[in-house]
């Protein structure tokens, strides 16, 4: 059977394409269009409004890096909030820490969760298997606004880009409410876009400045995500107390004995060492 083409513009004149064997599912929810495909190289993958979200081949990179950096800085994290993350991969990684007591996941679109449970068990299987995971289907901005102060040790913002439903998750109002909902030694990790293509770098800089005006300690770390625009992607690290390098506790993290395919203690140090053009882009506002 001839293969069909999934293609997405990274920027107007740069497109990324995958030949797929099967278009498993398509539907439009109240929030976005959801498509699931199956391909030889990337396995099952899904897109939201045509943008690559998660695939079986490189999901381990994103989910390792959004989760383990914070636990290697504060190994005592017990109460975790995940904003977005409907595919379940971030909740899966957090659930590997047996001392974690509570994992609240606030996903705006229930259909992303239910379809991921059907087509992407590699990331979604834990969502209804771990009693510590509480699913809330609502807007993350509204959720943190209504949340009591000092409720969480860690907030992981596993969101889409700052367009459509994800826009509110890149606002000063959102970051302020995250700071309020975090304990005094709380850590915020957020999807921080990319420095390479101008349109993504613009959002990267805007988020950086807003977080900088909200948290006393803030840094950005990088990872290689092959199926995201340019493959060079970032997470933000923000905290009221902990510095990601000065408070790095590799021995304590190693003692968890977690096998990880991407994250390790050396990479923890390296991922905060940003290229010159990225440092300059972030600092020269
Ligand atoms: N790794 C992906 C990325 O970097 O683009 C994100 C994966 S995850 C599937 C993103 C999730 O954020 C989606 O399921 C989407 O529905 C959810 N989302 C978007 N806006 C949201 C909001 N305001 N509140 C809660 N969840 C939201």
mmCIF file of C-alpha atoms and ligand atoms in Angstrom:
data_model
loop_
_atom_site.group_PDB
_atom_site.id
_atom_site.type_symbol
_atom_site.label_atom_id
_atom_site.label_comp_id
_atom_site.label_asym_id
_atom_site.label_seq_id
_atom_site.Cartn_x
_atom_site.Cartn_y
_atom_site.Cartn_z
ATOM 1 C CA UNK A 1 0.000 0.000 0.000
ATOM 2 C CA UNK A 2 1.476 3.402 -1.006
ATOM 3 C CA UNK A 3 2.382 5.634 1.910
ATOM 4 C CA UNK A 4 0.791 9.021 2.444
ATOM 5 C CA UNK A 5 2.559 12.172 3.688
ATOM 6 C CA UNK A 6 2.110 14.069 6.927
ATOM 7 C CA UNK A 7 3.766 17.450 6.518
ATOM 8 C CA UNK A 8 3.973 20.455 8.808
ATOM 9 C CA UNK A 9 5.543 23.864 8.154
ATOM 10 C CA UNK A 10 8.177 24.618 10.778
ATOM 11 C CA UNK A 11 8.359 28.080 9.172
ATOM 12 C CA UNK A 12 6.897 29.219 5.822
ATOM 13 C CA UNK A 13 9.718 27.872 3.694
ATOM 14 C CA UNK A 14 10.811 24.942 5.872
ATOM 15 C CA UNK A 15 8.526 21.910 6.116
ATOM 16 C CA UNK A 16 8.957 18.636 8.033
ATOM 17 C CA UNK A 17 7.363 15.486 6.541
ATOM 18 C CA UNK A 18 6.794 11.860 7.548
ATOM 19 C CA UNK A 19 5.527 9.110 5.249
ATOM 20 C CA UNK A 20 2.883 7.266 7.235
ATOM 21 C CA UNK A 21 1.283 3.834 6.796
ATOM 22 C CA UNK A 22 -1.985 4.525 8.608
ATOM 23 C CA UNK A 23 -4.053 7.546 9.584
ATOM 24 C CA UNK A 24 -5.450 5.922 12.729
ATOM 25 C CA UNK A 25 -7.858 8.627 13.872
ATOM 26 C CA UNK A 26 -8.971 12.209 13.348
ATOM 27 C CA UNK A 27 -11.445 14.318 15.296
ATOM 28 C CA UNK A 28 -12.001 17.955 16.182
ATOM 29 C CA UNK A 29 -12.626 18.547 19.880
ATOM 30 C CA UNK A 30 -13.919 21.843 21.335
ATOM 31 C CA UNK A 31 -10.249 22.878 21.642
ATOM 32 C CA UNK A 32 -8.293 21.469 18.673
ATOM 33 C CA UNK A 33 -8.014 18.945 15.839
ATOM 34 C CA UNK A 34 -6.468 15.652 17.011
ATOM 35 C CA UNK A 35 -4.818 13.228 14.574
ATOM 36 C CA UNK A 36 -3.129 9.884 15.270
ATOM 37 C CA UNK A 37 -0.876 8.290 12.655
ATOM 38 C CA UNK A 38 1.334 5.190 12.398
ATOM 39 C CA UNK A 39 4.695 5.358 10.597
ATOM 40 C CA UNK A 40 7.668 3.044 10.163
ATOM 41 C CA UNK A 41 10.335 5.290 11.671
ATOM 42 C CA UNK A 42 8.427 7.134 14.433
ATOM 43 C CA UNK A 43 5.799 4.472 15.232
ATOM 44 C CA UNK A 44 2.516 5.923 16.442
ATOM 45 C CA UNK A 45 2.474 9.704 16.649
ATOM 46 C CA UNK A 46 -0.153 12.353 17.243
ATOM 47 C CA UNK A 47 -0.610 15.938 16.235
ATOM 48 C CA UNK A 48 -2.724 18.782 17.579
ATOM 49 C CA UNK A 49 -3.886 21.271 14.951
ATOM 50 C CA UNK A 50 -1.329 19.620 12.649
ATOM 51 C CA UNK A 51 1.661 20.177 15.002
ATOM 52 C CA UNK A 52 3.725 17.189 16.146
ATOM 53 C CA UNK A 53 3.108 16.498 19.835
ATOM 54 C CA UNK A 54 4.382 13.037 20.720
ATOM 55 C CA UNK A 55 5.766 10.001 18.880
ATOM 56 C CA UNK A 56 6.955 6.610 20.098
ATOM 57 C CA UNK A 57 10.554 7.133 18.874
ATOM 58 C CA UNK A 58 11.594 10.360 20.670
ATOM 59 C CA UNK A 59 9.032 10.826 23.486
ATOM 60 C CA UNK A 60 11.607 9.535 26.007
ATOM 61 C CA UNK A 61 13.756 12.639 25.419
ATOM 62 C CA UNK A 62 11.046 15.196 26.209
ATOM 63 C CA UNK A 63 9.606 13.262 29.155
ATOM 64 C CA UNK A 64 13.013 12.567 30.731
ATOM 65 C CA UNK A 65 14.016 16.219 30.515
ATOM 66 C CA UNK A 66 10.740 17.735 31.776
ATOM 67 C CA UNK A 67 10.763 15.445 34.828
ATOM 68 C CA UNK A 68 14.158 14.393 36.186
ATOM 69 C CA UNK A 69 16.039 17.717 36.338
ATOM 70 C CA UNK A 70 13.808 18.974 39.195
ATOM 71 C CA UNK A 71 14.082 15.733 41.200
ATOM 72 C CA UNK A 72 17.872 15.915 40.995
ATOM 73 C CA UNK A 73 17.711 19.373 42.591
ATOM 74 C CA UNK A 74 15.015 18.648 45.218
ATOM 75 C CA UNK A 75 14.797 14.851 45.746
ATOM 76 C CA UNK A 76 12.132 15.412 48.448
ATOM 77 C CA UNK A 77 9.405 16.559 46.023
ATOM 78 C CA UNK A 78 6.068 14.959 47.105
ATOM 79 C CA UNK A 79 3.199 17.011 45.632
ATOM 80 C CA UNK A 80 3.300 17.498 41.867
ATOM 81 C CA UNK A 81 1.053 19.405 39.452
ATOM 82 C CA UNK A 82 1.213 18.682 35.703
ATOM 83 C CA UNK A 83 -0.438 21.249 33.439
ATOM 84 C CA UNK A 84 -1.302 19.748 30.058
ATOM 85 C CA UNK A 85 0.584 16.515 29.393
ATOM 86 C CA UNK A 86 -2.528 14.753 28.005
ATOM 87 C CA UNK A 87 -0.444 11.991 26.396
ATOM 88 C CA UNK A 88 0.528 10.851 29.914
ATOM 89 C CA UNK A 89 4.302 10.666 29.359
ATOM 90 C CA UNK A 90 5.167 13.234 32.011
ATOM 91 C CA UNK A 91 2.865 11.594 34.588
ATOM 92 C CA UNK A 92 4.508 8.246 33.736
ATOM 93 C CA UNK A 93 7.986 9.597 34.567
ATOM 94 C CA UNK A 94 6.831 11.340 37.784
ATOM 95 C CA UNK A 95 5.093 8.138 38.901
ATOM 96 C CA UNK A 96 8.476 6.357 38.851
ATOM 97 C CA UNK A 97 9.318 8.179 42.107
ATOM 98 C CA UNK A 98 7.692 5.998 44.800
ATOM 99 C CA UNK A 99 7.983 8.709 47.492
ATOM 100 C CA UNK A 100 5.784 11.108 45.484
ATOM 101 C CA UNK A 101 2.390 11.329 47.222
ATOM 102 C CA UNK A 102 0.186 13.231 44.760
ATOM 103 C CA UNK A 103 0.228 13.785 40.999
ATOM 104 C CA UNK A 104 -2.512 16.188 39.865
ATOM 105 C CA UNK A 105 -2.786 16.431 36.068
ATOM 106 C CA UNK A 106 -4.836 19.302 34.640
ATOM 107 C CA UNK A 107 -5.490 18.750 30.934
ATOM 108 C CA UNK A 108 -7.935 21.014 29.084
ATOM 109 C CA UNK A 109 -8.911 18.395 26.471
ATOM 110 C CA UNK A 110 -10.175 15.009 27.782
ATOM 111 C CA UNK A 111 -10.154 13.659 24.220
ATOM 112 C CA UNK A 112 -6.341 13.868 24.103
ATOM 113 C CA UNK A 113 -6.170 11.633 27.187
ATOM 114 C CA UNK A 114 -8.780 9.105 26.029
ATOM 115 C CA UNK A 115 -7.249 8.805 22.521
ATOM 116 C CA UNK A 116 -3.731 8.504 23.968
ATOM 117 C CA UNK A 117 -4.981 5.698 26.247
ATOM 118 C CA UNK A 118 -6.271 3.951 23.095
ATOM 119 C CA UNK A 119 -3.445 4.572 20.628
ATOM 120 C CA UNK A 120 -0.368 5.488 22.724
ATOM 121 C CA UNK A 121 -0.124 3.189 25.755
ATOM 122 C CA UNK A 122 3.641 3.765 25.845
ATOM 123 C CA UNK A 123 2.916 7.167 27.413
ATOM 124 C CA UNK A 124 -0.676 6.873 28.677
ATOM 125 C CA UNK A 125 -0.773 3.477 30.423
ATOM 126 C CA UNK A 126 -0.136 4.811 33.923
ATOM 127 C CA UNK A 127 -2.931 7.384 33.856
ATOM 128 C CA UNK A 128 -5.567 4.961 35.139
ATOM 129 C CA UNK A 129 -3.208 2.552 36.880
ATOM 130 C CA UNK A 130 -1.636 4.769 39.556
ATOM 131 C CA UNK A 131 -3.951 5.926 42.371
ATOM 132 C CA UNK A 132 -1.715 8.949 43.040
ATOM 133 C CA UNK A 133 -2.650 10.393 39.620
ATOM 134 C CA UNK A 134 -5.712 12.670 39.731
ATOM 135 C CA UNK A 135 -7.028 13.832 36.332
ATOM 136 C CA UNK A 136 -8.783 17.207 36.015
ATOM 137 C CA UNK A 137 -10.173 18.228 32.648
ATOM 138 C CA UNK A 138 -10.055 22.008 32.793
ATOM 139 C CA UNK A 139 -7.999 25.039 31.802
ATOM 140 C CA UNK A 140 -4.639 25.135 33.587
ATOM 141 C CA UNK A 141 -4.723 28.905 34.062
ATOM 142 C CA UNK A 142 -8.121 28.774 35.816
ATOM 143 C CA UNK A 143 -6.952 25.806 37.895
ATOM 144 C CA UNK A 144 -3.847 27.499 39.334
ATOM 145 C CA UNK A 145 -5.837 30.696 39.936
ATOM 146 C CA UNK A 146 -8.262 28.767 42.157
ATOM 147 C CA UNK A 147 -5.582 26.683 43.877
ATOM 148 C CA UNK A 148 -4.614 27.355 47.494
ATOM 149 C CA UNK A 149 -1.212 28.940 48.071
ATOM 150 C CA UNK A 150 1.800 26.671 48.693
ATOM 151 C CA UNK A 151 0.026 23.520 47.439
ATOM 152 C CA UNK A 152 2.779 22.001 45.278
ATOM 153 C CA UNK A 153 6.523 21.254 45.456
ATOM 154 C CA UNK A 154 6.742 20.982 41.666
ATOM 155 C CA UNK A 155 4.699 22.311 38.730
ATOM 156 C CA UNK A 156 5.455 20.835 35.280
ATOM 157 C CA UNK A 157 3.951 22.806 32.401
ATOM 158 C CA UNK A 158 3.781 20.261 29.559
ATOM 159 C CA UNK A 159 1.846 22.524 27.229
ATOM 160 C CA UNK A 160 1.364 23.158 23.530
ATOM 161 C CA UNK A 161 2.763 26.329 21.972
ATOM 162 C CA UNK A 162 1.438 29.784 23.052
ATOM 163 C CA UNK A 163 -1.365 29.711 20.441
ATOM 164 C CA UNK A 164 -4.973 28.540 20.872
ATOM 165 C CA UNK A 165 -5.704 26.792 24.217
ATOM 166 C CA UNK A 166 -2.033 27.004 25.272
ATOM 167 C CA UNK A 167 -1.804 30.801 25.048
ATOM 168 C CA UNK A 168 -2.897 31.386 28.645
ATOM 169 C CA UNK A 169 -0.072 29.184 29.907
ATOM 170 C CA UNK A 170 2.549 31.701 28.729
ATOM 171 C CA UNK A 171 1.067 34.736 30.521
ATOM 172 C CA UNK A 172 2.428 36.696 33.480
ATOM 173 C CA UNK A 173 -0.863 35.948 35.247
ATOM 174 C CA UNK A 174 -0.195 32.196 34.874
ATOM 175 C CA UNK A 175 3.390 32.396 36.131
ATOM 176 C CA UNK A 176 2.322 34.593 39.076
ATOM 177 C CA UNK A 177 -0.324 32.060 40.084
ATOM 178 C CA UNK A 178 2.136 29.184 39.682
ATOM 179 C CA UNK A 179 4.520 31.014 42.043
ATOM 180 C CA UNK A 180 1.681 31.447 44.544
ATOM 181 C CA UNK A 181 0.621 27.756 44.289
ATOM 182 C CA UNK A 182 4.200 26.553 44.889
ATOM 183 C CA UNK A 183 5.693 25.963 48.352
ATOM 184 C CA UNK A 184 8.644 28.151 49.446
ATOM 185 C CA UNK A 185 11.064 25.609 47.972
ATOM 186 C CA UNK A 186 8.858 24.997 44.954
ATOM 187 C CA UNK A 187 10.152 24.494 41.397
ATOM 188 C CA UNK A 188 8.432 25.405 38.099
ATOM 189 C CA UNK A 189 9.457 23.624 34.869
ATOM 190 C CA UNK A 190 7.836 24.969 31.694
ATOM 191 C CA UNK A 191 7.823 24.190 27.990
ATOM 192 C CA UNK A 192 10.023 27.085 26.798
ATOM 193 C CA UNK A 193 9.890 26.901 23.018
ATOM 194 C CA UNK A 194 13.048 27.078 20.840
ATOM 195 C CA UNK A 195 15.836 29.590 19.961
ATOM 196 C CA UNK A 196 16.438 28.730 16.285
ATOM 197 C CA UNK A 197 13.539 29.913 14.127
ATOM 198 C CA UNK A 198 12.553 33.554 14.806
ATOM 199 C CA UNK A 199 8.856 32.927 15.462
ATOM 200 C CA UNK A 200 9.670 30.405 18.221
ATOM 201 C CA UNK A 201 12.591 32.481 19.542
ATOM 202 C CA UNK A 202 10.218 35.426 19.936
ATOM 203 C CA UNK A 203 7.935 33.384 22.253
ATOM 204 C CA UNK A 204 11.003 31.992 24.037
ATOM 205 C CA UNK A 205 12.176 35.531 24.875
ATOM 206 C CA UNK A 206 8.722 36.685 25.955
ATOM 207 C CA UNK A 207 8.290 33.737 28.345
ATOM 208 C CA UNK A 208 11.818 34.233 29.729
ATOM 209 C CA UNK A 209 11.207 37.869 30.621
ATOM 210 C CA UNK A 210 7.874 37.130 32.312
ATOM 211 C CA UNK A 211 9.333 34.281 34.402
ATOM 212 C CA UNK A 212 12.362 36.446 35.244
ATOM 213 C CA UNK A 213 10.037 39.076 36.738
ATOM 214 C CA UNK A 214 8.224 36.398 38.785
ATOM 215 C CA UNK A 215 10.887 34.096 40.288
ATOM 216 C CA UNK A 216 14.198 35.015 42.027
ATOM 217 C CA UNK A 217 15.988 32.011 40.490
ATOM 218 C CA UNK A 218 15.531 31.168 36.825
ATOM 219 C CA UNK A 219 17.407 29.331 34.097
ATOM 220 C CA UNK A 220 16.777 27.633 30.771
ATOM 221 C CA UNK A 221 18.031 24.207 29.715
ATOM 222 C CA UNK A 222 18.176 22.553 26.321
ATOM 223 C CA UNK A 223 17.626 19.169 24.747
ATOM 224 C CA UNK A 224 17.565 17.640 21.297
ATOM 225 C CA UNK A 225 13.983 16.842 20.157
ATOM 226 C CA UNK A 226 14.328 15.666 16.534
ATOM 227 C CA UNK A 227 10.665 16.057 15.521
ATOM 228 C CA UNK A 228 10.144 19.554 16.934
ATOM 229 C CA UNK A 229 10.948 22.666 14.825
ATOM 230 C CA UNK A 230 14.758 22.800 14.391
ATOM 231 C CA UNK A 231 15.183 19.876 16.851
ATOM 232 C CA UNK A 232 16.612 22.327 19.450
ATOM 233 C CA UNK A 233 14.090 22.716 22.276
ATOM 234 C CA UNK A 234 14.110 24.272 25.733
ATOM 235 C CA UNK A 235 12.589 23.942 29.183
ATOM 236 C CA UNK A 236 12.560 26.691 31.778
ATOM 237 C CA UNK A 237 13.610 26.086 35.427
ATOM 238 C CA UNK A 238 12.345 28.608 37.976
ATOM 239 C CA UNK A 239 12.410 28.496 41.764
ATOM 240 C CA UNK A 240 12.128 30.631 44.903
ATOM 241 C CA UNK A 241 15.003 28.765 46.634
ATOM 242 C CA UNK A 242 16.856 26.212 44.500
ATOM 243 C CA UNK A 243 19.464 26.869 41.793
ATOM 244 C CA UNK A 244 19.545 24.066 39.164
ATOM 245 C CA UNK A 245 23.346 23.727 39.270
ATOM 246 C CA UNK A 246 24.445 25.022 42.689
ATOM 247 C CA UNK A 247 21.798 22.797 44.350
ATOM 248 C CA UNK A 248 22.282 19.827 42.000
ATOM 249 C CA UNK A 249 22.381 16.563 44.044
ATOM 250 C CA UNK A 250 23.618 13.851 41.650
ATOM 251 C CA UNK A 251 24.277 11.307 44.432
ATOM 252 C CA UNK A 252 20.756 11.663 45.801
ATOM 253 C CA UNK A 253 19.296 11.284 42.299
ATOM 254 C CA UNK A 254 21.484 8.271 41.500
ATOM 255 C CA UNK A 255 20.204 6.655 44.710
ATOM 256 C CA UNK A 256 16.706 6.503 43.145
ATOM 257 C CA UNK A 257 18.203 3.912 40.788
ATOM 258 C CA UNK A 258 15.993 4.951 37.865
ATOM 259 C CA UNK A 259 17.053 3.732 34.411
ATOM 260 C CA UNK A 260 16.668 6.696 32.051
ATOM 261 C CA UNK A 261 17.379 6.663 28.280
ATOM 262 C CA UNK A 262 18.247 10.369 27.917
ATOM 263 C CA UNK A 263 18.706 12.143 31.257
ATOM 264 C CA UNK A 264 21.834 11.530 33.395
ATOM 265 C CA UNK A 265 23.820 13.502 35.992
ATOM 266 C CA UNK A 266 26.505 14.703 33.547
ATOM 267 C CA UNK A 267 23.860 15.866 31.062
ATOM 268 C CA UNK A 268 22.168 17.736 33.911
ATOM 269 C CA UNK A 269 25.232 19.968 34.124
ATOM 270 C CA UNK A 270 25.662 20.236 30.350
ATOM 271 C CA UNK A 271 22.078 21.062 29.416
ATOM 272 C CA UNK A 272 22.272 24.439 31.196
ATOM 273 C CA UNK A 273 25.381 25.384 29.191
ATOM 274 C CA UNK A 274 23.656 27.303 26.405
ATOM 275 C CA UNK A 275 25.150 28.405 23.061
ATOM 276 C CA UNK A 276 26.229 32.067 22.892
ATOM 277 C CA UNK A 277 23.457 33.139 20.493
ATOM 278 C CA UNK A 278 20.842 31.640 22.822
ATOM 279 C CA UNK A 279 22.276 33.351 25.925
ATOM 280 C CA UNK A 280 22.399 36.658 24.050
ATOM 281 C CA UNK A 281 18.841 36.230 22.719
ATOM 282 C CA UNK A 282 17.568 35.615 26.257
ATOM 283 C CA UNK A 283 19.477 38.440 27.893
ATOM 284 C CA UNK A 284 19.236 41.130 25.201
ATOM 285 C CA UNK A 285 15.592 42.126 25.526
HETATM 286 N N1 LIG B 1 5.186 17.942 24.185
HETATM 287 C C1 LIG B 1 4.197 18.708 23.557
HETATM 288 C C2 LIG B 1 4.732 20.027 23.101
HETATM 289 O O1 LIG B 1 5.812 20.435 23.564
HETATM 290 O O2 LIG B 1 4.140 20.645 22.248
HETATM 291 C C3 LIG B 1 3.037 18.885 24.472
HETATM 292 C C4 LIG B 1 2.412 17.645 24.744
HETATM 293 S S1 LIG B 1 0.919 17.667 25.617
HETATM 294 C C5 LIG B 1 0.030 16.690 24.551
HETATM 295 C C6 LIG B 1 0.217 19.269 25.496
HETATM 296 C C7 LIG B 1 -1.166 19.313 26.095
HETATM 297 O O3 LIG B 1 -1.453 20.621 26.602
HETATM 298 C C8 LIG B 1 -2.288 19.022 25.084
HETATM 299 O O4 LIG B 1 -2.904 17.794 25.392
HETATM 300 C C9 LIG B 1 -3.254 20.203 25.224
HETATM 301 O O5 LIG B 1 -4.609 19.842 25.144
HETATM 302 C C10 LIG B 1 -2.872 20.717 26.613
HETATM 303 N N2 LIG B 1 -3.245 22.111 26.855
HETATM 304 C C11 LIG B 1 -3.176 23.155 25.981
HETATM 305 N N3 LIG B 1 -3.641 24.283 26.568
HETATM 306 C C12 LIG B 1 -4.005 23.941 27.844
HETATM 307 C C13 LIG B 1 -4.546 24.673 28.945
HETATM 308 N N4 LIG B 1 -4.812 25.978 28.852
HETATM 309 N N5 LIG B 1 -4.763 24.010 30.112
HETATM 310 C C14 LIG B 1 -4.474 22.679 30.221
HETATM 311 N N6 LIG B 1 -3.987 21.918 29.200
HETATM 312 C C15 LIG B 1 -3.747 22.551 28.030
#
